[in-house]
Short mmCIF file of C-alpha atoms and ligand atoms in Angstrom, two decimals:
data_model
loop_
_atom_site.label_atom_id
_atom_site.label_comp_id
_atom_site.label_asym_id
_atom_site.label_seq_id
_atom_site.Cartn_x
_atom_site.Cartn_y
_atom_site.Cartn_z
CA UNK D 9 150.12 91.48 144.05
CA UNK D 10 149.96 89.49 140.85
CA UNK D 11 147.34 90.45 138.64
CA UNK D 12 145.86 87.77 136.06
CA UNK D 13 146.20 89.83 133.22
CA UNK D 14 146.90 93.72 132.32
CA UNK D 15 144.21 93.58 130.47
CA UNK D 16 140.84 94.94 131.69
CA UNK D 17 138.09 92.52 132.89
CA UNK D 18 135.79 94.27 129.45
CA UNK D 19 138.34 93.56 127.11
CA UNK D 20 138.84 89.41 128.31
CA UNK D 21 134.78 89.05 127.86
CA UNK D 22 134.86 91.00 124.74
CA UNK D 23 135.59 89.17 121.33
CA UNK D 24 138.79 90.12 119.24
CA UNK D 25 138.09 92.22 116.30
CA UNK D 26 140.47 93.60 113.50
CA UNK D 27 141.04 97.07 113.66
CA UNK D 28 139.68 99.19 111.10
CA UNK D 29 142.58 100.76 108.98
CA UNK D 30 143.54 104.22 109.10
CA UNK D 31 142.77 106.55 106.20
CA UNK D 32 144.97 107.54 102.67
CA UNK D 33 144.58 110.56 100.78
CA UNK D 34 141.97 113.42 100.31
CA UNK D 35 138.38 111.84 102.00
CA UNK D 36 135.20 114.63 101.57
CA UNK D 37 132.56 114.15 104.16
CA UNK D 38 129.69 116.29 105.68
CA UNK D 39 131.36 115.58 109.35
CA UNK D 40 134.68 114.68 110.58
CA UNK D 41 134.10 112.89 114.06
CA UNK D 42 137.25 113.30 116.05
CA UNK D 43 137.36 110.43 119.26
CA UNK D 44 135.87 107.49 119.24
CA UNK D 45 134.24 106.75 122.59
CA UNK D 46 131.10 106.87 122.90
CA UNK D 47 130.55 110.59 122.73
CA UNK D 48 132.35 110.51 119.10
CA UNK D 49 130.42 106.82 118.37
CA UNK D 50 126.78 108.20 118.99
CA UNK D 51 127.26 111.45 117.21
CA UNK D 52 128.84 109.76 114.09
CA UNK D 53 125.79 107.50 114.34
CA UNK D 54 122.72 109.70 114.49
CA UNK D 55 124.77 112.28 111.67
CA UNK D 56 124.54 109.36 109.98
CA UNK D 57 121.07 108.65 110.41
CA UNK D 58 119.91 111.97 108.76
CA UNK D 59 121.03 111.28 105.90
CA UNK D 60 125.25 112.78 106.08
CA UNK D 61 128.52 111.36 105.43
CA UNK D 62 130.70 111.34 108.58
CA UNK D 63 133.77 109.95 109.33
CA UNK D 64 135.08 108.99 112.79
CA UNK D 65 139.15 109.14 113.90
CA UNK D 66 140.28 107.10 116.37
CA UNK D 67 143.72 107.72 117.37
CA UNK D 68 144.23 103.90 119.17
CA UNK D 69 140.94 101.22 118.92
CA UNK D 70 137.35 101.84 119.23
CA UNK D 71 136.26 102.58 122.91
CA UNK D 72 140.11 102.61 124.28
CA UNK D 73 139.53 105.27 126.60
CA UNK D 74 136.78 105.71 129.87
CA UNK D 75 134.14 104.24 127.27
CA UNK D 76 135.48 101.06 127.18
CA UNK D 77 136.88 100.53 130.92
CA UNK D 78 133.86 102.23 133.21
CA UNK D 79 131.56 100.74 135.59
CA UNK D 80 128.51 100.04 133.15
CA UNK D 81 125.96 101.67 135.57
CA UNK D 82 123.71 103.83 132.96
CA UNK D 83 120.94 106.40 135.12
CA UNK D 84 119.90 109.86 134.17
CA UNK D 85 121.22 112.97 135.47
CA UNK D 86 124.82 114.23 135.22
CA UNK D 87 128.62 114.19 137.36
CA UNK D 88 127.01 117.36 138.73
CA UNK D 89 124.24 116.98 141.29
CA UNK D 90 120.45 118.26 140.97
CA UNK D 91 120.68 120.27 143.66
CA UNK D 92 123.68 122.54 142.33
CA UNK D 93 122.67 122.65 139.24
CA UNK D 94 119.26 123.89 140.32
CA UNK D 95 121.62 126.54 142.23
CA UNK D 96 123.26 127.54 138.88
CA UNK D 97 120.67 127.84 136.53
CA UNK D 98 117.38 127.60 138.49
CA UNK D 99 114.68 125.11 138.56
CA UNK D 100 112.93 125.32 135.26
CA UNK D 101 116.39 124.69 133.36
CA UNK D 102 117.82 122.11 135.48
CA UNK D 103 114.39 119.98 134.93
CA UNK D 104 115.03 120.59 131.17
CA UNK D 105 118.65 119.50 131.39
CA UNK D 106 117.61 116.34 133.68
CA UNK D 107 115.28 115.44 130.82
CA UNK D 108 117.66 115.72 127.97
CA UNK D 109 119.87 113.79 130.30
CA UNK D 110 117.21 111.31 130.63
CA UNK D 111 116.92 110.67 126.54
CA UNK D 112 120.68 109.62 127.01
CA UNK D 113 119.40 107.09 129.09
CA UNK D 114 116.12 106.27 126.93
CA UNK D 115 118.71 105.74 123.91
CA UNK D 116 120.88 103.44 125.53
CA UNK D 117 118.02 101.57 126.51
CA UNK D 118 116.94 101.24 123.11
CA UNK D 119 119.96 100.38 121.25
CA UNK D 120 121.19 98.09 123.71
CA UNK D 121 118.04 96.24 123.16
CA UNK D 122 118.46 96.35 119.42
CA UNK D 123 122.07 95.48 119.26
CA UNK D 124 122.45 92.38 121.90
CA UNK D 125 120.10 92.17 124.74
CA UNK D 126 123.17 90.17 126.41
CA UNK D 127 124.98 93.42 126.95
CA UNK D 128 122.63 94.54 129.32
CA UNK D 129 123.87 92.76 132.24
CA UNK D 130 121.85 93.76 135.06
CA UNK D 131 118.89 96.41 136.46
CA UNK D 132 118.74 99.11 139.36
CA UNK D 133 121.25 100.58 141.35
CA UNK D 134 121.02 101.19 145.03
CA UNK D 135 123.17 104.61 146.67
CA UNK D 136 123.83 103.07 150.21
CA UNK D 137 123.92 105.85 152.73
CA UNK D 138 126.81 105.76 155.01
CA UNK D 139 124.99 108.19 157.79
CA UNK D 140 121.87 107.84 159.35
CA UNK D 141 119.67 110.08 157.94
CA UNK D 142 115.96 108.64 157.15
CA UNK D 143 114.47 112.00 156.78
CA UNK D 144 117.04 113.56 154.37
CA UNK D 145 116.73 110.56 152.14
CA UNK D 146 112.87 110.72 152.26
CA UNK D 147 113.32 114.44 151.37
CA UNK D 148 115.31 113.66 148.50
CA UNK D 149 113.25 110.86 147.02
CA UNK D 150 110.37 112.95 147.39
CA UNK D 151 112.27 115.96 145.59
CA UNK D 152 113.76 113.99 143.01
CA UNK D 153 109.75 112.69 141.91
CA UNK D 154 108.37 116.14 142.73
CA UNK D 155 110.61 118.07 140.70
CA UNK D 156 111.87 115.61 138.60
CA UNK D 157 109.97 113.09 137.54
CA UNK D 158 112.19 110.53 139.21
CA UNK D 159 110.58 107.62 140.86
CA UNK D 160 113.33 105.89 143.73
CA UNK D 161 112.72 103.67 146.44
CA UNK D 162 113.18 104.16 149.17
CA UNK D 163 115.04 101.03 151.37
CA UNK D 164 114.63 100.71 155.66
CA UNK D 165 118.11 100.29 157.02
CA UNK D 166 116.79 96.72 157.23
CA UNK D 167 116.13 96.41 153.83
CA UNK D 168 119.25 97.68 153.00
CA UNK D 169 121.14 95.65 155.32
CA UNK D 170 119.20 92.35 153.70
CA UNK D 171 120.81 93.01 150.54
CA UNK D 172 124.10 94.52 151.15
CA UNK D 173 125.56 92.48 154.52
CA UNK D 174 127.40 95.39 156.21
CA UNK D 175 126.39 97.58 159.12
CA UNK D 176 128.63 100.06 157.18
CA UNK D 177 124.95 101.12 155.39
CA UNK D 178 121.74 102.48 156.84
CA UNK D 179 118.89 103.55 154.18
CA UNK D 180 119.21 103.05 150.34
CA UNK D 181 118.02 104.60 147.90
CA UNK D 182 117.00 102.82 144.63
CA UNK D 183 116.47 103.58 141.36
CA UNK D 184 114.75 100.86 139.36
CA UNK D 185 115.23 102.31 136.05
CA UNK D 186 119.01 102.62 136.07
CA UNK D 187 120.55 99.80 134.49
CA UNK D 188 123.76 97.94 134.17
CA UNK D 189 125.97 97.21 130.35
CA UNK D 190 129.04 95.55 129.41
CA UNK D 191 129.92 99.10 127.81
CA UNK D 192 132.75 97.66 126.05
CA UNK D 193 130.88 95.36 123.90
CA UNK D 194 128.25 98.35 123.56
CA UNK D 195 130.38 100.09 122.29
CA UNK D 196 132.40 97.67 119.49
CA UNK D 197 128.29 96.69 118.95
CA UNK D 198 127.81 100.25 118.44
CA UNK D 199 130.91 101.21 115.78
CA UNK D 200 130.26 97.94 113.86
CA UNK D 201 126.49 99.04 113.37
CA UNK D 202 127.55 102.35 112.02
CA UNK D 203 130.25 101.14 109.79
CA UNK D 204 127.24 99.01 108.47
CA UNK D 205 125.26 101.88 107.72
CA UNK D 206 127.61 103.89 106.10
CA UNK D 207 129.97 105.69 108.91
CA UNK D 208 133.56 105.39 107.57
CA UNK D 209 135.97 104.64 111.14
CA UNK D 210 139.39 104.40 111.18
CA UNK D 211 141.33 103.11 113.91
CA UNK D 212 144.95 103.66 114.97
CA UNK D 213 144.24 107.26 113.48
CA UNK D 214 145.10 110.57 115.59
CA UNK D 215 143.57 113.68 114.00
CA UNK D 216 146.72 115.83 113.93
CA UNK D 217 145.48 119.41 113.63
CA UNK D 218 142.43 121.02 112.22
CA UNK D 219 142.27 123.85 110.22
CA UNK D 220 139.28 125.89 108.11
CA UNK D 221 139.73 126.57 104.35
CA UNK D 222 137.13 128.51 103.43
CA UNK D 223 134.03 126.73 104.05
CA UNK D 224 135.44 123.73 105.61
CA UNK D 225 137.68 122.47 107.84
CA UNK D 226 140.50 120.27 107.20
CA UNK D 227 141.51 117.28 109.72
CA UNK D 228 145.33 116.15 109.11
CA UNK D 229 146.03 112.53 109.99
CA UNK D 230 149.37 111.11 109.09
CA UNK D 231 148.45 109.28 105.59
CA UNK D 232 145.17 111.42 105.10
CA UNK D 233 143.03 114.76 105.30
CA UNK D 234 139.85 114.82 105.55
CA UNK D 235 137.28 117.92 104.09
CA UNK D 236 134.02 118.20 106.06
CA UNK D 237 132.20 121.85 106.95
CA UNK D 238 131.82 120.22 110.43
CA UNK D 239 134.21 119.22 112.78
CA UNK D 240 132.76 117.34 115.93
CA UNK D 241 135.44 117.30 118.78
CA UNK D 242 134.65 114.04 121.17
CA UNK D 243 138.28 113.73 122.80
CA UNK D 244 137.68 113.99 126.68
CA UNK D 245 141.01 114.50 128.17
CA UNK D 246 142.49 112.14 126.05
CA UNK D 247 144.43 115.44 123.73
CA UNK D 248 144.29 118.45 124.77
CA UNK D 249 146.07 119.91 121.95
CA UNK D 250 143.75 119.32 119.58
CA UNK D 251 141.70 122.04 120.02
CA UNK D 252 143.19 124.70 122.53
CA UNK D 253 139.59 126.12 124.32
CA UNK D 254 138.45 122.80 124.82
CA UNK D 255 141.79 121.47 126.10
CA UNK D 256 142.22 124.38 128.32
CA UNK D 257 138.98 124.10 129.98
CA UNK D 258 138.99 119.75 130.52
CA UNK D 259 141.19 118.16 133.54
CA UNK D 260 141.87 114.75 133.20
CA UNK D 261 141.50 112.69 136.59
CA UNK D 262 142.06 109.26 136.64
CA UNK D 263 139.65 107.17 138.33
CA UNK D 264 139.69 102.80 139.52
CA UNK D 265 138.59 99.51 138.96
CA UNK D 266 139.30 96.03 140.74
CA UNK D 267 137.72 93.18 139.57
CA UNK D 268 137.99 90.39 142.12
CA UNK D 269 138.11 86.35 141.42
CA UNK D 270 134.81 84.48 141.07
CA UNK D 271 133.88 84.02 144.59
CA UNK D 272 131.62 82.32 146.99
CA UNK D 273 130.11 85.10 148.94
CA UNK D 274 127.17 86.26 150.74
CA UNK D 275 127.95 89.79 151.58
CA UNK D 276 126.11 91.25 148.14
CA UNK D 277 122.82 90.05 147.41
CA UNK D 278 121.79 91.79 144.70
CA UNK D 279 122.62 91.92 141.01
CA UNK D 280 121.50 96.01 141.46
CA UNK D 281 124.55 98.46 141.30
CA UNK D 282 125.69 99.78 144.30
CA UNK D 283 127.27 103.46 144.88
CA UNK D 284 127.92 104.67 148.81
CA UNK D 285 126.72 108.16 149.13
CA UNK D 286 129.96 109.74 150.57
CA UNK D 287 130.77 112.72 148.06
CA UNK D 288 134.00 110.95 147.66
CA UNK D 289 132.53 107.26 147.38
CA UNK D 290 133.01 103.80 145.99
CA UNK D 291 130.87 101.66 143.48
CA UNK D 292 130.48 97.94 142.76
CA UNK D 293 128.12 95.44 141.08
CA UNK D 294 128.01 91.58 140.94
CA UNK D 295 129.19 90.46 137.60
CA UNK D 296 129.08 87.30 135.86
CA UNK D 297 131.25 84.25 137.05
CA UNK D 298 130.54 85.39 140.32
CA UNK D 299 132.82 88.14 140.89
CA UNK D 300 132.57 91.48 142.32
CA UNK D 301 134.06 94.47 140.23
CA UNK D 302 134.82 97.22 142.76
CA UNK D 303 135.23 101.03 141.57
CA UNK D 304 136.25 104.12 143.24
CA UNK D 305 138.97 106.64 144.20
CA UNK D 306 140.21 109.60 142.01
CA UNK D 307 143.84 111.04 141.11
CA UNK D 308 145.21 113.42 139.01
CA UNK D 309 148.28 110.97 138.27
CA UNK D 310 147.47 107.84 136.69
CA UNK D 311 148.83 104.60 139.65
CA UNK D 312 149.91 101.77 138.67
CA UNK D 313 147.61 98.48 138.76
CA UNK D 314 149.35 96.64 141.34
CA UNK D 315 149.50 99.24 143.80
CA UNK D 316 145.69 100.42 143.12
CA UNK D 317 144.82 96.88 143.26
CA UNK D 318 145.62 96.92 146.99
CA UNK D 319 143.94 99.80 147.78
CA UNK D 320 140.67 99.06 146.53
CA UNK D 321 140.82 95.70 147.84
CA UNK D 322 140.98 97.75 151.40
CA UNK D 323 138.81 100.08 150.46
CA UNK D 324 136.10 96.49 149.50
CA UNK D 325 137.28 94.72 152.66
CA UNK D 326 136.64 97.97 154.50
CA UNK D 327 132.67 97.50 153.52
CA UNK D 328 133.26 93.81 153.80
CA UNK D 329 135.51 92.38 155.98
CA UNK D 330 133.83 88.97 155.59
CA UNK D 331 134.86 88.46 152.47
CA UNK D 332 138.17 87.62 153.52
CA UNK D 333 141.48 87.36 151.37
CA UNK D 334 139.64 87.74 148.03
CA UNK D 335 142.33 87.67 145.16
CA UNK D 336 142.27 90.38 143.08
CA UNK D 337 142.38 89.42 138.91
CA UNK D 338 141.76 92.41 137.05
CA UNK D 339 142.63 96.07 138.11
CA UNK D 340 143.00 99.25 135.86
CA UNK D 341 142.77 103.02 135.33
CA UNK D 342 140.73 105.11 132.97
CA UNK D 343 141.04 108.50 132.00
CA UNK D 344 138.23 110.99 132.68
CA UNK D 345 137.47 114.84 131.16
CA UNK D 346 136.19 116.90 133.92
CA UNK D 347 135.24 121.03 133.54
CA UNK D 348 135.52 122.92 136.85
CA UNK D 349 131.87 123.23 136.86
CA UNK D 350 131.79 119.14 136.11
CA UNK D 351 128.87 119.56 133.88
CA UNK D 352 129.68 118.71 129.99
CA UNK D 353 130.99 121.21 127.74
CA UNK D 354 128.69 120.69 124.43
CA UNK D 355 128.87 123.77 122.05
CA UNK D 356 130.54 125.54 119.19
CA UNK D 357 133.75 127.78 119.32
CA UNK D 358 134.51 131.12 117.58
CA UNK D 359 135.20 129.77 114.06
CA UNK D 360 132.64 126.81 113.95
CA UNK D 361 134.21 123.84 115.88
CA UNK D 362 132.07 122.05 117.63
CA UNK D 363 132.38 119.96 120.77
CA UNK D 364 130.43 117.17 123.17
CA UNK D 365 132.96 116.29 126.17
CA UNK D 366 134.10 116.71 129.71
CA UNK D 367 131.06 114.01 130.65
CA UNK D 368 132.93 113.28 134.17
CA UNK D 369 131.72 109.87 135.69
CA UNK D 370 128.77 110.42 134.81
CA UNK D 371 129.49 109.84 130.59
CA UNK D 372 126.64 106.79 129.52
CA UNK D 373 123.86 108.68 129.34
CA UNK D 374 125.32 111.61 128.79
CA UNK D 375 127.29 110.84 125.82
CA UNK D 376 124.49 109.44 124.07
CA UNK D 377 122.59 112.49 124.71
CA UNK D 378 125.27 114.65 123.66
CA UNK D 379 125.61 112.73 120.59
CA UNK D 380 121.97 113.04 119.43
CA UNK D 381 121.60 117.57 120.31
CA UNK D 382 125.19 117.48 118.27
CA UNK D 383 123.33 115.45 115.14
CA UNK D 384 120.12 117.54 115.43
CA UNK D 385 122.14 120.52 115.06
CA UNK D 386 124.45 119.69 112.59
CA UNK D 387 121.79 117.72 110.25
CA UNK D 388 118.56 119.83 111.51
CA UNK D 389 119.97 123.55 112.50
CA UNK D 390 118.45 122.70 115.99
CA UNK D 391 119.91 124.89 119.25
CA UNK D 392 118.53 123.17 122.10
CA UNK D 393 122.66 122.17 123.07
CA UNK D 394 122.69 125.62 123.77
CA UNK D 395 121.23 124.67 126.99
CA UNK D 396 124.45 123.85 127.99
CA UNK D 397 125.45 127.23 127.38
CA UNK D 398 125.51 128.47 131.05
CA UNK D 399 128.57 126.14 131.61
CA UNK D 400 131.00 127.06 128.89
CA UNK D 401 134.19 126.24 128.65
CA UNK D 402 136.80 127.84 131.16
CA UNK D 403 140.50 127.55 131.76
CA UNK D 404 141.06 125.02 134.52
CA UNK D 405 144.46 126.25 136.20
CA UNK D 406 146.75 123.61 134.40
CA UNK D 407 148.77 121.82 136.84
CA UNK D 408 147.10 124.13 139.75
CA UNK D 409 143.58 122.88 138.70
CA UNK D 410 145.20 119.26 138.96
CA UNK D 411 146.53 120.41 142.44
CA UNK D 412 143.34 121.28 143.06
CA UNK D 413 141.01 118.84 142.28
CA UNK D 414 143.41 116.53 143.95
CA UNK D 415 142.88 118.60 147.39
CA UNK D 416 139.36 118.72 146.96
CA UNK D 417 139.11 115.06 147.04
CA UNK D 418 141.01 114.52 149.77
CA UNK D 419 139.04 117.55 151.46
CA UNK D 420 135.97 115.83 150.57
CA UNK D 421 136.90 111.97 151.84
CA UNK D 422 138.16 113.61 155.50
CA UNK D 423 134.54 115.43 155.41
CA UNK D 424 133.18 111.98 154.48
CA UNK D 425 135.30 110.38 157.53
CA UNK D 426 134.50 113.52 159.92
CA UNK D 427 130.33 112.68 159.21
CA UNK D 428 130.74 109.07 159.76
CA UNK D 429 132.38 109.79 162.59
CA UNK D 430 129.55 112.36 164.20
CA UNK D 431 126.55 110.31 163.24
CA UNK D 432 128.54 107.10 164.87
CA UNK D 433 128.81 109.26 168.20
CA UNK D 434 125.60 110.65 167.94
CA UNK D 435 124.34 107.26 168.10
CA UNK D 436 126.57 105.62 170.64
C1 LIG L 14 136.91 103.81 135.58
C2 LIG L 14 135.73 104.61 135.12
C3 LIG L 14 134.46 104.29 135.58
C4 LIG L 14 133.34 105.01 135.14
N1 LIG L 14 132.10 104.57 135.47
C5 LIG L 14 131.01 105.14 134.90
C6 LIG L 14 129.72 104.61 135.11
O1 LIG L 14 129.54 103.57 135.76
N2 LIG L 14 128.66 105.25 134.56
C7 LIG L 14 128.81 106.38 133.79
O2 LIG L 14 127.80 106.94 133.33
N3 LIG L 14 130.04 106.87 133.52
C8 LIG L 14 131.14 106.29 134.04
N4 LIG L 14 132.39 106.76 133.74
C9 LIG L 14 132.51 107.92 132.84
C10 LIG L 14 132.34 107.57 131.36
O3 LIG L 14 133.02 106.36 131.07
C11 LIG L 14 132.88 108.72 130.49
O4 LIG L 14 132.30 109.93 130.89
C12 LIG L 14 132.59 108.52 129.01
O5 LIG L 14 132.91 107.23 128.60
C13 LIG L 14 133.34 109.55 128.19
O6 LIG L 14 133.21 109.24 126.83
P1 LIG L 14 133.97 110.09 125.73
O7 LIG L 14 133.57 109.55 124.42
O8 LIG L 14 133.78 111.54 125.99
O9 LIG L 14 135.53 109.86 126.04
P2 LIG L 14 136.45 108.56 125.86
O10 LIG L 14 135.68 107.32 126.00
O11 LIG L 14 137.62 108.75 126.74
O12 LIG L 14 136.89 108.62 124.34
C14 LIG L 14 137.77 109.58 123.80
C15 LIG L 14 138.46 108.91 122.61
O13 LIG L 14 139.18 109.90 121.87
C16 LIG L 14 140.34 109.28 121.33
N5 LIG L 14 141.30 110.33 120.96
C17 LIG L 14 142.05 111.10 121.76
N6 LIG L 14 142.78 111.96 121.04
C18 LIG L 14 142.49 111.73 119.73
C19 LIG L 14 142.93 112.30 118.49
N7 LIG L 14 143.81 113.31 118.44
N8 LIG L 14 142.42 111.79 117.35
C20 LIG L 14 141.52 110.79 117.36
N9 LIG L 14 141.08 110.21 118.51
C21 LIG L 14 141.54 110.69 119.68
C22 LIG L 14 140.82 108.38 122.47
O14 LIG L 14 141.69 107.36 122.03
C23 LIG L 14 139.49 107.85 123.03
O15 LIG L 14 139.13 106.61 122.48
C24 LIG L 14 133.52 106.10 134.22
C25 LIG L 14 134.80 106.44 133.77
C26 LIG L 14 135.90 105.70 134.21
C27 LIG L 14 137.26 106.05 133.69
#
């Protein structure tokens, strides 16, 4: 399969920028930002909102890794489901958790709207069930708004079916408030604002190691050190040397994207974002110029385009098989950071580092809301991102975690397979 470009779809609708240069000599600051997605971008941001110098490292451009190449679909909550995190902590400190989640959202919301309306491209996402299950989803809606606030809608089969032309779906379940960015240009929106208000970035900049002196810790770069009493560690998966507890306890799994030709079609109706419901499942949205960009799948090696290409195409034509021979322009990877317990790690080791990563696929809201409890604590001595205390950092297994997280998908797309298959004979 030919692919247009190796570029991603993001970086063809984003404009070209010059990168910001990398640092010389001895640079003081009250924060030294290490990463620049969006976890790095937001916390660099809001630091420098109250009033403190930080600087932000970027070892290639601004947004490079899962920030800049993810499926825009911003919605509260987190890569770990309600109902297990209820299970881990109980219900009073999962609601808390789901509302800081839900500020993640809030700020999005708001700076999108500030920066560039335009790179809010769409509203609401739809989770398609694959089995028929009316009641369970009418449970859940009515959990999620009981416990949580959360108000979904809740769509017949027919409704569904209206909107999303496959008898692959029976009931959806929509949220209205989730919405849909261009999260590169969010992103390059978001870096240029903070250079403009002070935030010193440097691009093409790895932080090399970090080390305290006395009452501050020292970031080497190759021209440059930088002096800060804070170090803010926003890296995913992306190093894992860096900073040993946090790379020990982050897996990186690499997760899809297809983006398809502008097309003629009639099997998507809506401009909402679509997930499927499996535990293992796919996600897609209409984007502009008429084409579809298709998500899904998970590894723990990276494949290469072509190849992943092809099998999302099969896993699109799978849904819809009316869309025919659809040519395939754009496909690539990104990198994820995922803890065993896939719920962030956001804290502060032994000697004072601290660190907001490990946000899964579930990073947009989360990052943003990591960003702001790291600020409020740095600038304002505030503790509520101890929260996220009950899910500290752990060793994930190094190549057996990979092993393992590898199995478990698998594991969970046969369960996925095995249910279809039960609620297909149950009806037949
Ligand atoms: C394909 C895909 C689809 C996704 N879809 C969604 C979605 O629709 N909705 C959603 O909410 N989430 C989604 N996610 C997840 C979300 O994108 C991530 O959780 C989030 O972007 C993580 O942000 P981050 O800042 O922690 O990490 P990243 O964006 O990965 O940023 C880390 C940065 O650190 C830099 N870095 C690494 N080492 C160093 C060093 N030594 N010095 C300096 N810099 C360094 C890297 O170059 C990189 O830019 C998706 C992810 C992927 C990959």
């Amino acid at each position: 399969m030919t692919l247009k470009s190796a570029e991603t779809w993001y970086e063809a609708t984003a404009p070209a920028r010059d990168a910001a240069p990398p640092p010389r000599g001895v640079i003081a600051a009250d924060v030294c930002v290490i990463g620049g997605g969006l976890a790095g971008l937001t916390t660099a941001m809001e630091v420098q909102r109250r009033g403190r110098i930080a600087v932000l490292l970027e070892a290639k451009r601004i947004a490079w890794g899962a920030s800049g190449r993810n499926g825009g679909f911003v919605g509260n909550g987190f890569a770990l489901g309600v109902e297990d995190i209820i299970e881990k902590v109980g219900l009073k400190n999962a609601q808390a958790l789901y509302r800081l989640s839900a500020h993640g959202t809030e700020y999005v919301r708001r700076e999108v709207t500030r920066l560039d309306q335009t790179l809010r491209m769409s509203d609401g996402v739809i989770v398609a069930q694959r089995v028929n299950d009316p009641s369970g989803s009418r449970r859940y809606v009515e959990m999620m708004l009981r416990d949580f606030s959360e108000g979904l809608e809740l769509l017949s089969t027919e409704q569904t079916r209206m909107l999303l032309k496959t008898e692959r779906y029976f009931q959806g379940i929509k949220n209205p408030h989730s919405f849909l960015i261009h999260p590169l240009r969010y992103a390059q929106a978001l870096a240029d604002d903070a250079r403009h208000r002070g935030v010193l970035i440097h691009e093409n900049t790895p932080a090399l190691d970090v080390r305290k002196e006395k009452r501050n810790f020292i970031v080497r770069t190759a021209q440059a050190e930088i002096h800060a009493p804070h170090v803010v560690h926003c890296v995913s998966s992306l190093d894992r040397r860096i900073n040993r507890t946090i790379g020990r306890a982050i897996l990186p799994i690499a997760t899809y994207v297809a983006v398809t030709e502008p097309l003629d079609q009639d099997a998507i109706r809506t401009r909402c974002g679509v997930g499927d419901m499996r535990r293992a499942g796919d996600y897609y949205r209409l984007i502009s110029d008429k084409r579809i960009l298709w998500g899904g799948r998970i590894t723990t090696r990276v494949s290469e385009p072509a190849r992943l290409a092809q099998m999302l195409k099969r896993d699109m034509l799978s849904v819809y098989p009316q869309l025919g021979d659809p040519k395939i322009d754009y496909a690539w990877s990104g990198l994820m950071g995922y803890a065993l317990h896939k719920m962030p790690l956001i804290g502060r080791t032994a000697d004072g580092q601290w660190f907001a990563t490990a946000f899964g696929g579930h990073g947009l809201n989360t990052t943003a809301m990591a960003g702001i409890l790291m600020a409020r604590a740095i600038a304002d001595g505030d503790d509520e991102y101890r929260r996220f205390a009950a899910f500290a950092p752990k060793w994930v297994g190094g190549p057996f975690g990979r092993i393992g997280v590898q199995a478990s998908y698998w594991h969970m797309q046969l369960r996925d397979v095995l249910d279809e298959r039960a609620d297909r004979k149950k009806r037949e």
